Coordinates of C-alpha atoms (C1' of nucleotides) in Angstrom, one line a residue:
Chain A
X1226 CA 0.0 0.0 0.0
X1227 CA 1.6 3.2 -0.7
X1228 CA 2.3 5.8 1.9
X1229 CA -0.1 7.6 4.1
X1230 CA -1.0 10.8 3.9
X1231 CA -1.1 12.0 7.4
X1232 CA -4.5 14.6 8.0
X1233 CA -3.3 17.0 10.9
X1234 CA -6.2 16.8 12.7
X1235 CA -6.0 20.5 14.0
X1236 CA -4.3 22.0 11.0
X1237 CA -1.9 25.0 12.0
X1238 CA -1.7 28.2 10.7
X1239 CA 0.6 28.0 7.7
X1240 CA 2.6 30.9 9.5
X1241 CA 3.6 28.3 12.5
X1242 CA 6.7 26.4 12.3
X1243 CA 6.8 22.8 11.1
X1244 CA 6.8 19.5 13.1
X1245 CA 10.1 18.6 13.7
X1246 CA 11.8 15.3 12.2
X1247 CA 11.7 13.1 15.2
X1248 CA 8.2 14.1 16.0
X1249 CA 6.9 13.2 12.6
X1250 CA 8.9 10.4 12.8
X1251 CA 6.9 9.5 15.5
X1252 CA 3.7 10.1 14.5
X1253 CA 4.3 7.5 11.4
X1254 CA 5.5 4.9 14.0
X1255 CA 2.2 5.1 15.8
X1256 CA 0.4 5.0 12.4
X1257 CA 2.2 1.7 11.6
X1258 CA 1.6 0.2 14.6
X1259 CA -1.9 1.2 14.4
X1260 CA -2.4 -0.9 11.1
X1261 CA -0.5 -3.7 11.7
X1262 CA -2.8 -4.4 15.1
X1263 CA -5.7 -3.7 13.0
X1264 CA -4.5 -6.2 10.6
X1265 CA -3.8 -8.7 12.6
X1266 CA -5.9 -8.7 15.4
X1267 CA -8.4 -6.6 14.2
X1268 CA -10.3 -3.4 15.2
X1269 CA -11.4 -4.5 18.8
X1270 CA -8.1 -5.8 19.9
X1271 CA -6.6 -3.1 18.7
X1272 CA -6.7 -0.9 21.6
X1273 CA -5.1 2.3 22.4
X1274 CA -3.1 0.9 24.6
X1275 CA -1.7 -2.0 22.6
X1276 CA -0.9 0.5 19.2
X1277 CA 1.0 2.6 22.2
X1278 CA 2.7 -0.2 23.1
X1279 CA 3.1 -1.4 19.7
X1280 CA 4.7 1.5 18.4
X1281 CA 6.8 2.2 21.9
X1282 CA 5.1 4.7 23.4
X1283 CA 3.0 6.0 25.8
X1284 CA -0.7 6.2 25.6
X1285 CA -0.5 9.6 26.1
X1286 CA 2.1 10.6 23.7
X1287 CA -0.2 8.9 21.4
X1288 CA -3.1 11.3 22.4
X1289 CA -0.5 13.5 21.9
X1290 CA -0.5 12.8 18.6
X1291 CA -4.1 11.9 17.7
X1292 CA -6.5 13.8 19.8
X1293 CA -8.8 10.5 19.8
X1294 CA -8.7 6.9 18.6
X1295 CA -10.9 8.3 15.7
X1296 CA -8.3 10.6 13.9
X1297 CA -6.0 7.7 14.2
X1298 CA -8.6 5.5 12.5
X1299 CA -8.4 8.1 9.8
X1300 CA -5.4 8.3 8.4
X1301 CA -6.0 4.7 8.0
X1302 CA -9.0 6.0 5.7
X1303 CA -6.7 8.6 4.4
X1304 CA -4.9 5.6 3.3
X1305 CA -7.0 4.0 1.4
X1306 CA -8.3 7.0 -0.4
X1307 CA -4.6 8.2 -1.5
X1308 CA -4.5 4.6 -3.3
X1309 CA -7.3 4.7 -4.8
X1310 CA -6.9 8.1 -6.4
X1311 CA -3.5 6.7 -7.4
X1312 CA -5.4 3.7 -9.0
X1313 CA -8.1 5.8 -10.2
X1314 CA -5.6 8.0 -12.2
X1315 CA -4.0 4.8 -13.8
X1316 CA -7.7 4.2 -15.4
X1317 CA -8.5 7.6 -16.1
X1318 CA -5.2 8.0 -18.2
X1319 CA -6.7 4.9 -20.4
X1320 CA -10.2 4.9 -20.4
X1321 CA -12.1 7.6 -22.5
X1322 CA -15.8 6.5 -22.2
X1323 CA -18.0 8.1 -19.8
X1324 CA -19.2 4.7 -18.7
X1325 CA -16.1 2.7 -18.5
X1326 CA -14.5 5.7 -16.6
X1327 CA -16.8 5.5 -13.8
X1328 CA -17.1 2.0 -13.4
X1329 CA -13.1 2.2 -13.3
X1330 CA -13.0 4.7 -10.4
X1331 CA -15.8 2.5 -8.8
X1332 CA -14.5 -1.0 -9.1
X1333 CA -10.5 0.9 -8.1
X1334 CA -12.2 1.8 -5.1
X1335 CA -13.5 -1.8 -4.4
X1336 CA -10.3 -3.3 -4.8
X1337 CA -8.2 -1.0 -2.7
X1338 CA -10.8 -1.3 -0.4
X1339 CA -11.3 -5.1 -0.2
X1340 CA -8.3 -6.1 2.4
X1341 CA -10.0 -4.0 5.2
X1342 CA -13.6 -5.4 4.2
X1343 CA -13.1 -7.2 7.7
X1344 CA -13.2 -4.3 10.2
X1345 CA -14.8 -2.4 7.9
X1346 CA -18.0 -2.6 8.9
X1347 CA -16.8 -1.4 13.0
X1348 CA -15.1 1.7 11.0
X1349 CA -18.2 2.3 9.4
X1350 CA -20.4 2.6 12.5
X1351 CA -18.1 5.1 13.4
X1352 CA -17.9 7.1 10.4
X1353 CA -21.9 7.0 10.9
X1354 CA -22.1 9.2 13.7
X1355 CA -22.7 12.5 12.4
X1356 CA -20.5 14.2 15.0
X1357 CA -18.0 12.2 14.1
X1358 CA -14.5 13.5 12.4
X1359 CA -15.0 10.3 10.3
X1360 CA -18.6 10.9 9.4
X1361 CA -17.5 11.8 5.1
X1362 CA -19.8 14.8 5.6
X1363 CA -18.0 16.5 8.7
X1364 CA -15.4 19.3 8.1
X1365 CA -12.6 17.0 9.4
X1366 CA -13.0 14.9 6.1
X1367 CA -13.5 17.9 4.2
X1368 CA -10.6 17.8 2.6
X1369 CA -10.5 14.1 1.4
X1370 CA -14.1 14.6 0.6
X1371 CA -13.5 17.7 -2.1
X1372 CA -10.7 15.3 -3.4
X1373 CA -13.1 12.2 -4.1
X1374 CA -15.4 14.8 -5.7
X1375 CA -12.8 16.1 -7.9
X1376 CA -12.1 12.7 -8.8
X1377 CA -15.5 12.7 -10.3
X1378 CA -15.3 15.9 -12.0
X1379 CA -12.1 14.3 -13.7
X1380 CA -14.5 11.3 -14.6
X1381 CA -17.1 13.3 -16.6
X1382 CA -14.7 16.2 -17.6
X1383 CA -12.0 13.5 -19.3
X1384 CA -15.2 11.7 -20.8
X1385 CA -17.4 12.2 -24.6
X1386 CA -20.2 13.0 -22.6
X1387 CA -22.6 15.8 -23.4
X1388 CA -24.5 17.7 -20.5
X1389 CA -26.2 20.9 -19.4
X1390 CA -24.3 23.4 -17.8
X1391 CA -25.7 23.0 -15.0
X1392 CA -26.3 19.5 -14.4
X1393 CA -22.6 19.5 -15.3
X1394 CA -22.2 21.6 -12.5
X1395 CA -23.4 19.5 -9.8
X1396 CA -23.0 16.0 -11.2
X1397 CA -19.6 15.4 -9.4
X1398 CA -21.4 15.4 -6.2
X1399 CA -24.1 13.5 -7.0
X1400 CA -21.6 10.9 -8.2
X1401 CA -19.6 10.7 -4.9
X1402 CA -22.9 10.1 -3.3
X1403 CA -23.7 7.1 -5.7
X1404 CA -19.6 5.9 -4.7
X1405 CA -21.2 6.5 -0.8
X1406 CA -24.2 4.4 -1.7
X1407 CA -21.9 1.7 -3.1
X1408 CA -20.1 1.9 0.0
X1409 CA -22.9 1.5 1.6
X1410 CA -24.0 -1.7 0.2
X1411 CA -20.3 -2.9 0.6
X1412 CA -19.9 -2.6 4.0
X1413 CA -23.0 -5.1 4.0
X1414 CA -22.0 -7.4 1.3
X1415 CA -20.5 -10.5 2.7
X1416 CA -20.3 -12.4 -0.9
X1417 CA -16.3 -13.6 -1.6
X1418 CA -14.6 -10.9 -2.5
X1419 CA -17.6 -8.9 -2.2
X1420 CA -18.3 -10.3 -5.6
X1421 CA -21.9 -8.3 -5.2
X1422 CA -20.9 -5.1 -5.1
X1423 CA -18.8 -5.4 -8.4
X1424 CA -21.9 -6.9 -9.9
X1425 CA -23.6 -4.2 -8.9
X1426 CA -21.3 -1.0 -9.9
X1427 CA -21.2 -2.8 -13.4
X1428 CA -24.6 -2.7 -13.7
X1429 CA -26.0 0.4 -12.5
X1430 CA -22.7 2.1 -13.9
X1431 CA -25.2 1.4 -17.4
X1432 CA -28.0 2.7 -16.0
X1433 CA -26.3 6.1 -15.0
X1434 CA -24.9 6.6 -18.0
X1435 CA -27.9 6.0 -20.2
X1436 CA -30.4 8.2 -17.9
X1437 CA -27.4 11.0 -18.4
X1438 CA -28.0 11.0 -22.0
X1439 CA -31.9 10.9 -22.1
X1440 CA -31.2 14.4 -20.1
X1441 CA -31.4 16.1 -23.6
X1442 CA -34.3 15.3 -24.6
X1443 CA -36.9 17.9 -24.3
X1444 CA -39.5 16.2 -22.0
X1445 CA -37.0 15.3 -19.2
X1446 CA -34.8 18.9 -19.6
X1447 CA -37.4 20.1 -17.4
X1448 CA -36.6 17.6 -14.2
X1449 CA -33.3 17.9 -14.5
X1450 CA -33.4 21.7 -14.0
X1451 CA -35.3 20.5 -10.8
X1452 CA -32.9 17.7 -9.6
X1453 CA -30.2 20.7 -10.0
X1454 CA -32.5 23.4 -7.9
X1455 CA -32.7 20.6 -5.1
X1456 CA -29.5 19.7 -5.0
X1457 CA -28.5 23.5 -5.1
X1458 CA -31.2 24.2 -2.1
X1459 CA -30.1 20.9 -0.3
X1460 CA -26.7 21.3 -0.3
X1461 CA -24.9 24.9 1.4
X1462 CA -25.0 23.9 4.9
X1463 CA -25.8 20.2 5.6
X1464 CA -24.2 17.1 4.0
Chain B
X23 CA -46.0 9.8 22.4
X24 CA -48.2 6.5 22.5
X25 CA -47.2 3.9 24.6
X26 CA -43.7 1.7 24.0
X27 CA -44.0 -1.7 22.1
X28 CA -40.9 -3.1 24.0
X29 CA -39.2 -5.7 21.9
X30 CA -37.5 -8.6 23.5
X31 CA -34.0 -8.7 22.7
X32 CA -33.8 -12.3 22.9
X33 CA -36.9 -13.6 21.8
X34 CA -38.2 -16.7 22.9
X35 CA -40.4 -19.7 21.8
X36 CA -43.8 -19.1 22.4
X37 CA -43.8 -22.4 24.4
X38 CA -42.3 -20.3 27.1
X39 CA -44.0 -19.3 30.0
X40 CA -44.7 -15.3 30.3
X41 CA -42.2 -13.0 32.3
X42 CA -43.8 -12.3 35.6
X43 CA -46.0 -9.3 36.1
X44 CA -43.2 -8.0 38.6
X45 CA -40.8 -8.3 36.1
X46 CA -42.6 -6.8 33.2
X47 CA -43.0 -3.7 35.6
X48 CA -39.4 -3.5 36.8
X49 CA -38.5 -3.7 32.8
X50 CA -40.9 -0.8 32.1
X51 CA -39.6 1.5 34.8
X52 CA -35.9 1.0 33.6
X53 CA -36.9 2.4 30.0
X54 CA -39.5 5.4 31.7
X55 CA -36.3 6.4 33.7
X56 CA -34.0 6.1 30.4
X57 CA -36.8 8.3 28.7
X58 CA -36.7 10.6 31.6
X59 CA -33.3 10.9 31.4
X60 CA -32.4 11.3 27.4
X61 CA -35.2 13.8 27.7
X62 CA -33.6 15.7 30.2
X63 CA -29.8 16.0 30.0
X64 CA -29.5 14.2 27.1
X65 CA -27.7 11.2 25.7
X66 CA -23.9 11.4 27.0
X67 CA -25.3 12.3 30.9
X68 CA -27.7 9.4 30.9
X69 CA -25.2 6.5 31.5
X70 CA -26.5 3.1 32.9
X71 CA -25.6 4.1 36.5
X72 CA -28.0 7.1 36.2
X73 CA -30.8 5.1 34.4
X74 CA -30.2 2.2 36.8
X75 CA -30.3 4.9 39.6
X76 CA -33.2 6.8 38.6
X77 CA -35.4 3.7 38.0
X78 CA -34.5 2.5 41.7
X79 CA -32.5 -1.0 40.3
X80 CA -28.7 -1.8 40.6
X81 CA -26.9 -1.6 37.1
X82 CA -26.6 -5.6 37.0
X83 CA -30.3 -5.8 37.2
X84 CA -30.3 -3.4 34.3
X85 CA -28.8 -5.6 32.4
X86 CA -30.9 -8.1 33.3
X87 CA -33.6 -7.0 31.3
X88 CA -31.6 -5.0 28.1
X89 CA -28.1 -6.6 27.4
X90 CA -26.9 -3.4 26.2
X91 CA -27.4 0.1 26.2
X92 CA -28.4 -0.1 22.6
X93 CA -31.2 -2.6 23.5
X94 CA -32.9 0.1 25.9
X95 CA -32.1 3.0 23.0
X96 CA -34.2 -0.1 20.8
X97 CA -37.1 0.6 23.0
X98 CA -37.0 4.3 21.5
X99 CA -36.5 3.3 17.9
X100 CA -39.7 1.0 18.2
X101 CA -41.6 3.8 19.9
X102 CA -41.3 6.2 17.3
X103 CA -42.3 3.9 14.4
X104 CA -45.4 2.7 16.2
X105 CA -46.3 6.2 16.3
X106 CA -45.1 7.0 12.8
X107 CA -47.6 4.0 11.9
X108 CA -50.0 5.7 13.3
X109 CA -49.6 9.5 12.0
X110 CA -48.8 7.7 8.4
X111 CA -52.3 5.9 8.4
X112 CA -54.2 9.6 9.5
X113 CA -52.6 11.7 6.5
X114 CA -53.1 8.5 4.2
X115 CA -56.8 8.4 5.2
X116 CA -57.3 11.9 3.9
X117 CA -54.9 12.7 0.9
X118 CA -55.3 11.2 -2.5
X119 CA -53.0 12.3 -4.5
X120 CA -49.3 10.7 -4.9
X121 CA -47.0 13.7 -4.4
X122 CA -49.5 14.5 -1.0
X123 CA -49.5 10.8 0.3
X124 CA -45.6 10.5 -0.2
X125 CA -45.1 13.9 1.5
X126 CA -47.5 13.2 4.3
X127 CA -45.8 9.7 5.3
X128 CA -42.1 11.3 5.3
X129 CA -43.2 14.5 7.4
X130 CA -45.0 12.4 9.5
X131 CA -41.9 10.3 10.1
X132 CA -40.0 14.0 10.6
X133 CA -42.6 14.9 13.1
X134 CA -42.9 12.2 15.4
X135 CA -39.3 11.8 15.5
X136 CA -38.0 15.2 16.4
X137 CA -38.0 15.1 20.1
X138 CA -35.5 12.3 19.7
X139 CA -33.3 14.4 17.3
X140 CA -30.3 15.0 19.5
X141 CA -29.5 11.4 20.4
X142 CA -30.4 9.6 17.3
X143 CA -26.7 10.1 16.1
X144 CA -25.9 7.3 18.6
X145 CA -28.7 5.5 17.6
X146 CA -27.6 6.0 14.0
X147 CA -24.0 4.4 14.9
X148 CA -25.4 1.4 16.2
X149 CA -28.1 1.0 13.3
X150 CA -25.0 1.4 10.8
X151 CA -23.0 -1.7 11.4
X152 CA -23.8 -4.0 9.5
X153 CA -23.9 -7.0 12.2
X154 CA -25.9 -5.1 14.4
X155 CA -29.7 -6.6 14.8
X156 CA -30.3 -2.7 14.8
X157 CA -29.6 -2.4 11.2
X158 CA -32.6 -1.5 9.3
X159 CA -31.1 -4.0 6.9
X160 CA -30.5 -6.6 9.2
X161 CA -32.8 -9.9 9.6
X162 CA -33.5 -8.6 13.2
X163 CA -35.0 -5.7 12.0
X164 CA -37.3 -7.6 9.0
X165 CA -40.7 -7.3 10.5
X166 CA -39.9 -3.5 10.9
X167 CA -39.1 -3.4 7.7
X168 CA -41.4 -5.0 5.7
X169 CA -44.0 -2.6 8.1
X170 CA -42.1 0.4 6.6
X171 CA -41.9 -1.1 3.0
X172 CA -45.3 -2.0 3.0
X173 CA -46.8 1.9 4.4
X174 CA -45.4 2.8 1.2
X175 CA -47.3 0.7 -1.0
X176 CA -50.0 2.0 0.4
X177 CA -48.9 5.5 -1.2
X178 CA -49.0 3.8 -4.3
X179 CA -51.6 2.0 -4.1
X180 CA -53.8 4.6 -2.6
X181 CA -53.3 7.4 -5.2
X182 CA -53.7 8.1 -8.9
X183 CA -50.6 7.6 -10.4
X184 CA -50.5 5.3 -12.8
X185 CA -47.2 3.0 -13.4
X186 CA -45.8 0.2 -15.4
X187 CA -46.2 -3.2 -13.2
X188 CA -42.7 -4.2 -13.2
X189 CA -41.8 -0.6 -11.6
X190 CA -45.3 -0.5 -9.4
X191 CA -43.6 -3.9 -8.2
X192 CA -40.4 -2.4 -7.1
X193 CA -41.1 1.2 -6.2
X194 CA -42.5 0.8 -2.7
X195 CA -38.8 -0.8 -1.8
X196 CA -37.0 2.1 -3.6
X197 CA -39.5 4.9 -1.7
X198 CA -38.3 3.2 1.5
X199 CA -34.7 3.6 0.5
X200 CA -35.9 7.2 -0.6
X201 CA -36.9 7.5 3.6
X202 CA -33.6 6.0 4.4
X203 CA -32.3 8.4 3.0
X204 CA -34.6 11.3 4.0
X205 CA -33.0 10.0 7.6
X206 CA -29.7 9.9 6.7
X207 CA -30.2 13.8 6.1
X208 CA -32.0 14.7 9.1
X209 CA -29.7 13.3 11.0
X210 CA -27.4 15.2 9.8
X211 CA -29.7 18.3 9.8
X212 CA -28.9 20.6 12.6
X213 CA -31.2 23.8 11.4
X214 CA -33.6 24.3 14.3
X215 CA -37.0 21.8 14.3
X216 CA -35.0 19.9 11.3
X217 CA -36.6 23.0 9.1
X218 CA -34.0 22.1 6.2
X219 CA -35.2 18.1 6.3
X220 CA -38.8 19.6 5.6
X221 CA -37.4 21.6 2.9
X222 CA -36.0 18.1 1.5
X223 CA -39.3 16.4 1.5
X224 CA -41.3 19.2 0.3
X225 CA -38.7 19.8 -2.5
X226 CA -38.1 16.2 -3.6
X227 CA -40.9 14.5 -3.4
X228 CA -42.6 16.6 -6.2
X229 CA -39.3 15.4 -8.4
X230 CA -39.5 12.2 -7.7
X231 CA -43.4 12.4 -8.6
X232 CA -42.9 14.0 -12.3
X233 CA -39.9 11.5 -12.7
X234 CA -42.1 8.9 -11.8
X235 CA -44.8 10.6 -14.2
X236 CA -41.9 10.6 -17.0
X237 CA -41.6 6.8 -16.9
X238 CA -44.6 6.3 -19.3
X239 CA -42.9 8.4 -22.3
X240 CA -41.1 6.2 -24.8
X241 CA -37.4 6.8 -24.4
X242 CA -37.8 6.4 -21.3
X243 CA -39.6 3.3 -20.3
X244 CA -36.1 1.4 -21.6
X245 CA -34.3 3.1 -18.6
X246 CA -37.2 2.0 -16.1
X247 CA -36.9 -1.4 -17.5
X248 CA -33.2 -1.3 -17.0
X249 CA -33.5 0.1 -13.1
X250 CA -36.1 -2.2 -11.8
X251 CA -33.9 -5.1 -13.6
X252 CA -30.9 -3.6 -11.5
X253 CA -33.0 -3.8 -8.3
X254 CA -34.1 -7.4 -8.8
X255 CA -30.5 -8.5 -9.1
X256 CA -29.5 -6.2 -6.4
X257 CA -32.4 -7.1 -3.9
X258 CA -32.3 -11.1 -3.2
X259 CA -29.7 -11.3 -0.2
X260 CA -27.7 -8.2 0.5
X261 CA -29.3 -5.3 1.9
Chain C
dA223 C1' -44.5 -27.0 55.7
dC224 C1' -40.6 -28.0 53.1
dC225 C1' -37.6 -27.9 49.4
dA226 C1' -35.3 -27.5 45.0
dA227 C1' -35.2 -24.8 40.7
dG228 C1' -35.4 -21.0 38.6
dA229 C1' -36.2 -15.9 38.3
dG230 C1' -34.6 -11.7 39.9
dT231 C1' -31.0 -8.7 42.0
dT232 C1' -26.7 -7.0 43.6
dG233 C1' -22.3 -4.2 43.4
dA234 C1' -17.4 -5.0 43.0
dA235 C1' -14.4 -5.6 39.2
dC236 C1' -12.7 -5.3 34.4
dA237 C1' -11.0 -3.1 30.1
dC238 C1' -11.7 0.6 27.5
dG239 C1' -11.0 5.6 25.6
dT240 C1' -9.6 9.7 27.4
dT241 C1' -7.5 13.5 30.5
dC242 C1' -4.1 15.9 33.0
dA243 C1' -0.5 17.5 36.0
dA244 C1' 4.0 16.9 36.0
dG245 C1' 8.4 16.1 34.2
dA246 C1' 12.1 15.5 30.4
dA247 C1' 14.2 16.8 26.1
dT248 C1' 15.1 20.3 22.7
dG249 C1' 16.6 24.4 20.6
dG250 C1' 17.3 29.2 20.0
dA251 C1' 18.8 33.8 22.4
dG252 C1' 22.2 36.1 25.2
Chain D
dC18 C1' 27.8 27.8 28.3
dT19 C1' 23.3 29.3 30.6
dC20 C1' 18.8 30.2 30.6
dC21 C1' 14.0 29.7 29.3
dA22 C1' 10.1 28.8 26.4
dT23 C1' 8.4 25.4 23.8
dT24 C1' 7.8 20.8 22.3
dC25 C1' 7.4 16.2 23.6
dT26 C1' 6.6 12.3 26.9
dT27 C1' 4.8 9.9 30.9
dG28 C1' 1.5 6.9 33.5
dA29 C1' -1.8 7.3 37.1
dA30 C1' -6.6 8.4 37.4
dC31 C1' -11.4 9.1 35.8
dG32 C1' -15.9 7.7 34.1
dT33 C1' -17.8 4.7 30.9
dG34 C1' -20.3 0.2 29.3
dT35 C1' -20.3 -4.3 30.5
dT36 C1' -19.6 -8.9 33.1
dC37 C1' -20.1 -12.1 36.7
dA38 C1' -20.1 -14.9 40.9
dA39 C1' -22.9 -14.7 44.6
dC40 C1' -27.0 -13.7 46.8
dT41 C1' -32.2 -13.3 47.8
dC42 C1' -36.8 -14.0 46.4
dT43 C1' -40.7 -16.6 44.2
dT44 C1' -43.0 -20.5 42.5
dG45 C1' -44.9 -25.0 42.3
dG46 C1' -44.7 -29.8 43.5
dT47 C1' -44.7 -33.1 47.4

DNA sequence: ACCAAGAGTTGAACACGTTCAAGAATGGAG
DNA sequence: CTCCATTCTTGAACGTGTTCAACTCTTGGT
């Protein structure tokens, strides 16, 4: 897996000195510790206590470090996300259909994904709580969550596809919400290999892409300018 | 709010004798003392030594009766659906036409559950992982389910829209997810009385309504084929 | 009346995430 | 080098949800 990108969890100023060496040094130990418990004893045994000791510390130079065993959790997630933009460019570079661009980013995102299918579903009930830094809609996740959406935006811009301005406008969003709703029904999928939520991003990848292109002709222009006003209402403040 | 349908966390065989009458009452004091308490200083404050306290018991003994806190919190989650039942079956009595009926069941569900707003996060967590009998996928949870699914056809089948079978089959199960969803937002919702989660309703449902109405026009119907064959392969055992 | 057997009840104890006051190491200014 | 402010580190302690062995009470059969 490539390298982490570490999410300060209270970003600084960019006026204020940097971390020093040893310090960041440290923070990666605990991160590495942290993943290798997860792996191998999973998310429960896993306890603050044993990543501190793990990673030869103390448990509160750990808290030091990650204000809660949440933010630790997440640069586990940032983990994941910085491969699978790196695997998602790799089938962006290639593939020039609207369709088979999306089902790429989708399918990326189930394979980086499918090692930590295990504990994923105890992350997720995390992630759930809305007042969570892990929730995807909370401003901690901000930042990864304007990158997944740009990833989008790269999907359709990249792509032969023809839309309103508008729709155009708001579509990246709308398809990180469809990559939440297949995350969704991963999290519950226990086929091998979680064999049915491939089926299912193959198959409603289709759908998407056909109901984009009947958005031009004239009956259905008119619900799409609605779609776009709800999404536009629906969106400023809450997720 | 009407009376609590309490639901046995470990359900027995019918075969079984009844719990005592003492024991029924002890069980209903705990949860009257959790209500007290989540109503009054809120979810983090009422821990099981304060429920257990308030209701007179010793924290074993509450545990006697819900093997987890998330067991009482169940007793909540079954209150407000009985009562959403209810509301539902009032506006569907009186409205007739689709976009009404739809908009009257998901208010309803807005209404009756607003009280609860500020704890349901936690609830929310525990509903999300997938293993938990909380889950609204989950098999625990079918008989709620299919109660929920089922209100829904009732919207359908109550109004004057007219549909292709195949999709008439299907929708009832996709409006549900469309409540799912309607909850994901409000729990997320923080604008005062969940104002913005009634803007959502009041916004979408007419949408979904002339998308619906849409599905009869001949380029179309070959996308509503497509979608309700998506659903069908999606649908047999994951959530 | 007596006695098992089960139902109901208890609170100390456990492991957990988290906090905090206190101390140790570091690095730049004089 | 000396000093001091800042960064880094420590582990005991707190409150939490949860468990459990031991206890008391209730019930029904003899």
């Amino acid at each position: 897996m490539a390298r982490l990108s570490i999410v300060t969890d209270n970003p600084r100023p960019a006026s204020r000195p940097e971390r020093s060496a040893k310090a960041e040094q440290t923070r990666q130990t605990i991160i590495d510790a942290a993943m290798r418990l997860f792996r191998t004893h999973g998310y429960d045994k896993a306890t603050m206590r044993a990543i501190a000791d793990e990673a030869g510390v103390s448990i509160g130079n750990a808290y030091y470090y990650f204000s809660s065993k949440e933010h630790l959790i997440q640069a586990y997630y940032d983990g994941i996300n910085a491969e699978h933009a790196e695997r998602a460019a790799a089938t962006l570079a290639t593939a020039t259909t609207f369709a088979d661009r999306l089902t790429g980013v989708l399918l990326a995102w189930v394979d980086v994904a499918e090692p930590y299918h295990e504990f994923a579903g105890k992350f997720f009930k995390n992630a759930a709580e809305p007042s969570s830094p892990l929730s995807p809609f909370s401003a901690d996740s901000e930042a990864t969550r304007v990158a997944a959406i740009d990833l989008h935006r790269q999907v359709i811009d990249g792509s032969d596809i023809k839309l309103a301005k508008a729709l155009r406008a708001e579509l990246p969003e709308l398809l990180w919400l469809l990559q939440m709703g297949v995350v969704l029904f991963w999290v519950h999928d226990t086929s091998d290999g979680q064999r049915r939520t491939r089926q299912l991003v193959e198959q409603a990848v289709p759908v998407v892409d056909r109901a984009l292109r009947l958005t031009r002709i004239p009956g259905v222009r008119g619900l799409v300018d609605d779609v776009v006003g709800l999404v536009r209402t629906i969106k400023p403040t809450a997720g």
